[in-house]
């Protein structure tokens, strides 16, 4: 059995923690007062706790249906509820967020931090149908500076500012490892969680999506409900012998394409003319990240760039076509009849 020489082990740098990275780059943050740094720390903390809960889901009897429905009328899973509580609690205790909008809550959750300058829109646990089958799931978040006066409760307008007003956004992927990926508008950075040390370490200092790729990710079960331009586009992908990759967890499908190049599609369908994904806490944050990584996020022909959309209500949906720039470009160039 071969042993690594002790000097080698000692010589290995442990890497840059999220904490140190945030401190080092704080001046790049919009407003740079430290509050946004604290918010990211709070999100990372809740992410660690949720990661732990997910890892023992099969043992702790937290997987499975909770027996209630969320505001979208969907079955809530226990872990959805757990994650929702963890993120709201971390953001409440951190003090910087005056309010949270969650996929799991109908209206605004006021944290009581009326002096907090930020609001957070979050999908605490996306891809919940994958929890029980041990497939990757994720958290998606978006941060805005509030527009309502400090000292007063947050208002609807704080959350309905539009994609371009996001000051930070990102996701946590609970996969073969847990990763935190975020942007503050200065590129995209990724951290991998080292559970034995309880720390996120910088693993992807500058994430850039390849300009093109050979993966398409969509639910082909909806084929007959897709608009013709989407079917034509997918046919082209197949003619080029692209690979279809789709697990039905947005963060996992998106993250794969971000790393290796590809396109994620959730088109309008006959049943859901606005697609399935939610604008505020799914499409906006992922659009911000992909654009910062050199990719593209569009809502489809005639609907425009996702980042340009201005929402009118909290749980609004939008079609989403996102990924490598040239693939999204090609899709938008398809004939729409
Ligand atoms: P959820 O927010 O209820 O978990 O649903 C969102 C999920 C995404 O993660 C995924 O991309 C999509 O729904 C899959 O939907 P479908 O089963 O229609 O392909
Ligand atoms: Mg979701």
PDB file of C-alpha atoms in Angstrom, residues 145-263:
ATOM      1  CA  UNK A 145     -32.355  46.100  -3.081  1.00  0.00           C
ATOM      2  CA  UNK A 146     -35.730  47.184  -1.802  1.00  0.00           C
ATOM      3  CA  UNK A 147     -37.472  50.193  -3.316  1.00  0.00           C
ATOM      4  CA  UNK A 148     -39.825  50.762  -0.379  1.00  0.00           C
ATOM      5  CA  UNK A 149     -38.633  53.044   2.435  1.00  0.00           C
ATOM      6  CA  UNK A 150     -36.378  51.571   5.119  1.00  0.00           C
ATOM      7  CA  UNK A 151     -38.127  51.151   8.415  1.00  0.00           C
ATOM      8  CA  UNK A 152     -41.452  50.208   6.818  1.00  0.00           C
ATOM      9  CA  UNK A 153     -42.626  46.741   5.788  1.00  0.00           C
ATOM     10  CA  UNK A 154     -41.572  45.536   2.317  1.00  0.00           C
ATOM     11  CA  UNK A 155     -44.124  45.902  -0.458  1.00  0.00           C
ATOM     12  CA  UNK A 156     -45.086  44.088  -3.657  1.00  0.00           C
ATOM     13  CA  UNK A 157     -43.078  46.600  -5.654  1.00  0.00           C
ATOM     14  CA  UNK A 158     -39.871  45.401  -3.964  1.00  0.00           C
ATOM     15  CA  UNK A 159     -40.297  42.034  -5.656  1.00  0.00           C
ATOM     16  CA  UNK A 160     -41.730  43.180  -8.980  1.00  0.00           C
ATOM     17  CA  UNK A 161     -38.755  45.286 -10.080  1.00  0.00           C
ATOM     18  CA  UNK A 162     -37.782  43.162 -13.077  1.00  0.00           C
ATOM     19  CA  UNK A 163     -34.825  40.940 -13.907  1.00  0.00           C
ATOM     20  CA  UNK A 164     -32.384  43.734 -14.601  1.00  0.00           C
ATOM     21  CA  UNK A 165     -32.747  45.064 -11.067  1.00  0.00           C
ATOM     22  CA  UNK A 166     -31.356  41.900  -9.471  1.00  0.00           C
ATOM     23  CA  UNK A 167     -28.138  42.659  -7.643  1.00  0.00           C
ATOM     24  CA  UNK A 168     -27.165  39.054  -6.984  1.00  0.00           C
ATOM     25  CA  UNK A 169     -28.544  35.654  -7.849  1.00  0.00           C
ATOM     26  CA  UNK A 170     -27.524  32.047  -7.814  1.00  0.00           C
ATOM     27  CA  UNK A 171     -28.314  28.488  -6.920  1.00  0.00           C
ATOM     28  CA  UNK A 172     -27.252  25.627  -4.743  1.00  0.00           C
ATOM     29  CA  UNK A 173     -27.076  22.214  -6.369  1.00  0.00           C
ATOM     30  CA  UNK A 174     -27.461  19.219  -4.088  1.00  0.00           C
ATOM     31  CA  UNK A 175     -25.856  16.668  -6.363  1.00  0.00           C
ATOM     32  CA  UNK A 176     -22.976  14.236  -6.220  1.00  0.00           C
ATOM     33  CA  UNK A 177     -21.472  17.142  -4.324  1.00  0.00           C
ATOM     34  CA  UNK A 178     -23.193  20.282  -3.066  1.00  0.00           C
ATOM     35  CA  UNK A 179     -22.284  23.429  -4.969  1.00  0.00           C
ATOM     36  CA  UNK A 180     -23.084  27.106  -4.529  1.00  0.00           C
ATOM     37  CA  UNK A 181     -22.942  29.153  -7.728  1.00  0.00           C
ATOM     38  CA  UNK A 182     -23.655  32.876  -7.756  1.00  0.00           C
ATOM     39  CA  UNK A 183     -23.176  36.174  -9.487  1.00  0.00           C
ATOM     40  CA  UNK A 184     -23.144  39.730  -8.224  1.00  0.00           C
ATOM     41  CA  UNK A 185     -22.850  41.027 -11.771  1.00  0.00           C
ATOM     42  CA  UNK A 186     -19.102  40.430 -12.063  1.00  0.00           C
ATOM     43  CA  UNK A 187     -19.053  36.997 -13.650  1.00  0.00           C
ATOM     44  CA  UNK A 188     -20.055  33.702 -12.114  1.00  0.00           C
ATOM     45  CA  UNK A 189     -18.250  31.889  -9.364  1.00  0.00           C
ATOM     46  CA  UNK A 190     -18.765  28.384  -7.977  1.00  0.00           C
ATOM     47  CA  UNK A 191     -17.999  26.814  -4.605  1.00  0.00           C
ATOM     48  CA  UNK A 192     -18.042  23.167  -3.636  1.00  0.00           C
ATOM     49  CA  UNK A 193     -19.066  22.095  -0.166  1.00  0.00           C
ATOM     50  CA  UNK A 194     -16.588  20.094   1.857  1.00  0.00           C
ATOM     51  CA  UNK A 195     -18.887  18.538   4.441  1.00  0.00           C
ATOM     52  CA  UNK A 196     -16.155  17.246   6.732  1.00  0.00           C
ATOM     53  CA  UNK A 197     -14.928  20.822   7.203  1.00  0.00           C
ATOM     54  CA  UNK A 198     -18.364  22.412   6.971  1.00  0.00           C
ATOM     55  CA  UNK A 199     -17.134  24.943   4.423  1.00  0.00           C
ATOM     56  CA  UNK A 200     -17.752  25.920   0.827  1.00  0.00           C
ATOM     57  CA  UNK A 201     -14.451  26.132  -1.065  1.00  0.00           C
ATOM     58  CA  UNK A 202     -13.828  28.032  -4.261  1.00  0.00           C
ATOM     59  CA  UNK A 203     -13.772  25.418  -7.025  1.00  0.00           C
ATOM     60  CA  UNK A 204     -14.898  27.319 -10.135  1.00  0.00           C
ATOM     61  CA  UNK A 205     -13.382  30.831 -10.022  1.00  0.00           C
ATOM     62  CA  UNK A 206     -14.752  31.986 -13.385  1.00  0.00           C
ATOM     63  CA  UNK A 207     -17.591  29.996 -14.898  1.00  0.00           C
ATOM     64  CA  UNK A 208     -18.069  30.513 -18.625  1.00  0.00           C
ATOM     65  CA  UNK A 209     -20.585  28.541 -20.636  1.00  0.00           C
ATOM     66  CA  UNK A 210     -19.226  27.170 -23.922  1.00  0.00           C
ATOM     67  CA  UNK A 211     -20.478  29.223 -26.869  1.00  0.00           C
ATOM     68  CA  UNK A 212     -22.134  26.136 -28.283  1.00  0.00           C
ATOM     69  CA  UNK A 213     -22.750  22.557 -27.222  1.00  0.00           C
ATOM     70  CA  UNK A 214     -24.396  19.297 -28.132  1.00  0.00           C
ATOM     71  CA  UNK A 215     -26.937  18.778 -25.355  1.00  0.00           C
ATOM     72  CA  UNK A 216     -30.617  19.643 -25.369  1.00  0.00           C
ATOM     73  CA  UNK A 217     -32.621  19.368 -22.164  1.00  0.00           C
ATOM     74  CA  UNK A 218     -36.395  19.353 -22.178  1.00  0.00           C
ATOM     75  CA  UNK A 219     -39.320  17.142 -21.320  1.00  0.00           C
ATOM     76  CA  UNK A 220     -39.906  15.419 -24.622  1.00  0.00           C
ATOM     77  CA  UNK A 221     -43.050  13.879 -23.182  1.00  0.00           C
ATOM     78  CA  UNK A 222     -44.632  17.236 -23.979  1.00  0.00           C
ATOM     79  CA  UNK A 223     -43.622  16.960 -27.649  1.00  0.00           C
ATOM     80  CA  UNK A 224     -47.159  17.010 -29.001  1.00  0.00           C
ATOM     81  CA  UNK A 225     -47.975  20.098 -26.958  1.00  0.00           C
ATOM     82  CA  UNK A 226     -44.914  22.079 -28.031  1.00  0.00           C
ATOM     83  CA  UNK A 227     -45.198  24.873 -30.583  1.00  0.00           C
ATOM     84  CA  UNK A 228     -44.015  23.899 -34.039  1.00  0.00           C
ATOM     85  CA  UNK A 229     -40.836  26.016 -33.913  1.00  0.00           C
ATOM     86  CA  UNK A 230     -39.724  24.083 -30.807  1.00  0.00           C
ATOM     87  CA  UNK A 231     -40.395  20.736 -32.481  1.00  0.00           C
ATOM     88  CA  UNK A 232     -38.520  21.896 -35.584  1.00  0.00           C
ATOM     89  CA  UNK A 233     -35.617  23.005 -33.437  1.00  0.00           C
ATOM     90  CA  UNK A 234     -35.466  19.716 -31.539  1.00  0.00           C
ATOM     91  CA  UNK A 235     -35.626  17.814 -34.831  1.00  0.00           C
ATOM     92  CA  UNK A 236     -32.593  19.772 -35.989  1.00  0.00           C
ATOM     93  CA  UNK A 237     -30.768  18.925 -32.758  1.00  0.00           C
ATOM     94  CA  UNK A 238     -31.475  15.263 -33.372  1.00  0.00           C
ATOM     95  CA  UNK A 239     -30.365  15.474 -36.996  1.00  0.00           C
ATOM     96  CA  UNK A 240     -27.049  16.781 -35.679  1.00  0.00           C
ATOM     97  CA  UNK A 241     -26.980  13.805 -33.280  1.00  0.00           C
ATOM     98  CA  UNK A 242     -27.049  16.016 -30.187  1.00  0.00           C
ATOM     99  CA  UNK A 243     -27.592  14.264 -26.856  1.00  0.00           C
ATOM    100  CA  UNK A 244     -30.840  14.582 -24.945  1.00  0.00           C
ATOM    101  CA  UNK A 245     -30.218  14.981 -21.207  1.00  0.00           C
ATOM    102  CA  UNK A 246     -33.069  15.742 -18.802  1.00  0.00           C
ATOM    103  CA  UNK A 247     -33.620  14.652 -15.229  1.00  0.00           C
ATOM    104  CA  UNK A 248     -36.428  17.099 -14.518  1.00  0.00           C
ATOM    105  CA  UNK A 249     -34.496  19.064 -11.904  1.00  0.00           C
ATOM    106  CA  UNK A 250     -33.972  22.517 -13.297  1.00  0.00           C
ATOM    107  CA  UNK A 251     -30.794  23.265 -11.343  1.00  0.00           C
ATOM    108  CA  UNK A 252     -29.178  19.966 -12.314  1.00  0.00           C
ATOM    109  CA  UNK A 253     -30.110  20.208 -15.996  1.00  0.00           C
ATOM    110  CA  UNK A 254     -29.059  23.853 -16.130  1.00  0.00           C
ATOM    111  CA  UNK A 255     -25.791  23.308 -14.269  1.00  0.00           C
ATOM    112  CA  UNK A 256     -24.732  20.504 -16.604  1.00  0.00           C
ATOM    113  CA  UNK A 257     -25.301  22.726 -19.616  1.00  0.00           C
ATOM    114  CA  UNK A 258     -23.479  25.627 -17.978  1.00  0.00           C
ATOM    115  CA  UNK A 259     -20.409  23.440 -17.547  1.00  0.00           C
ATOM    116  CA  UNK A 260     -20.331  21.585 -20.845  1.00  0.00           C
ATOM    117  CA  UNK A 261     -22.524  23.641 -23.217  1.00  0.00           C
ATOM    118  CA  UNK A 262     -26.116  22.985 -24.189  1.00  0.00           C
ATOM    119  CA  UNK A 263     -29.619  24.370 -24.161  1.00  0.00           C
TER     120      UNK A 263
END
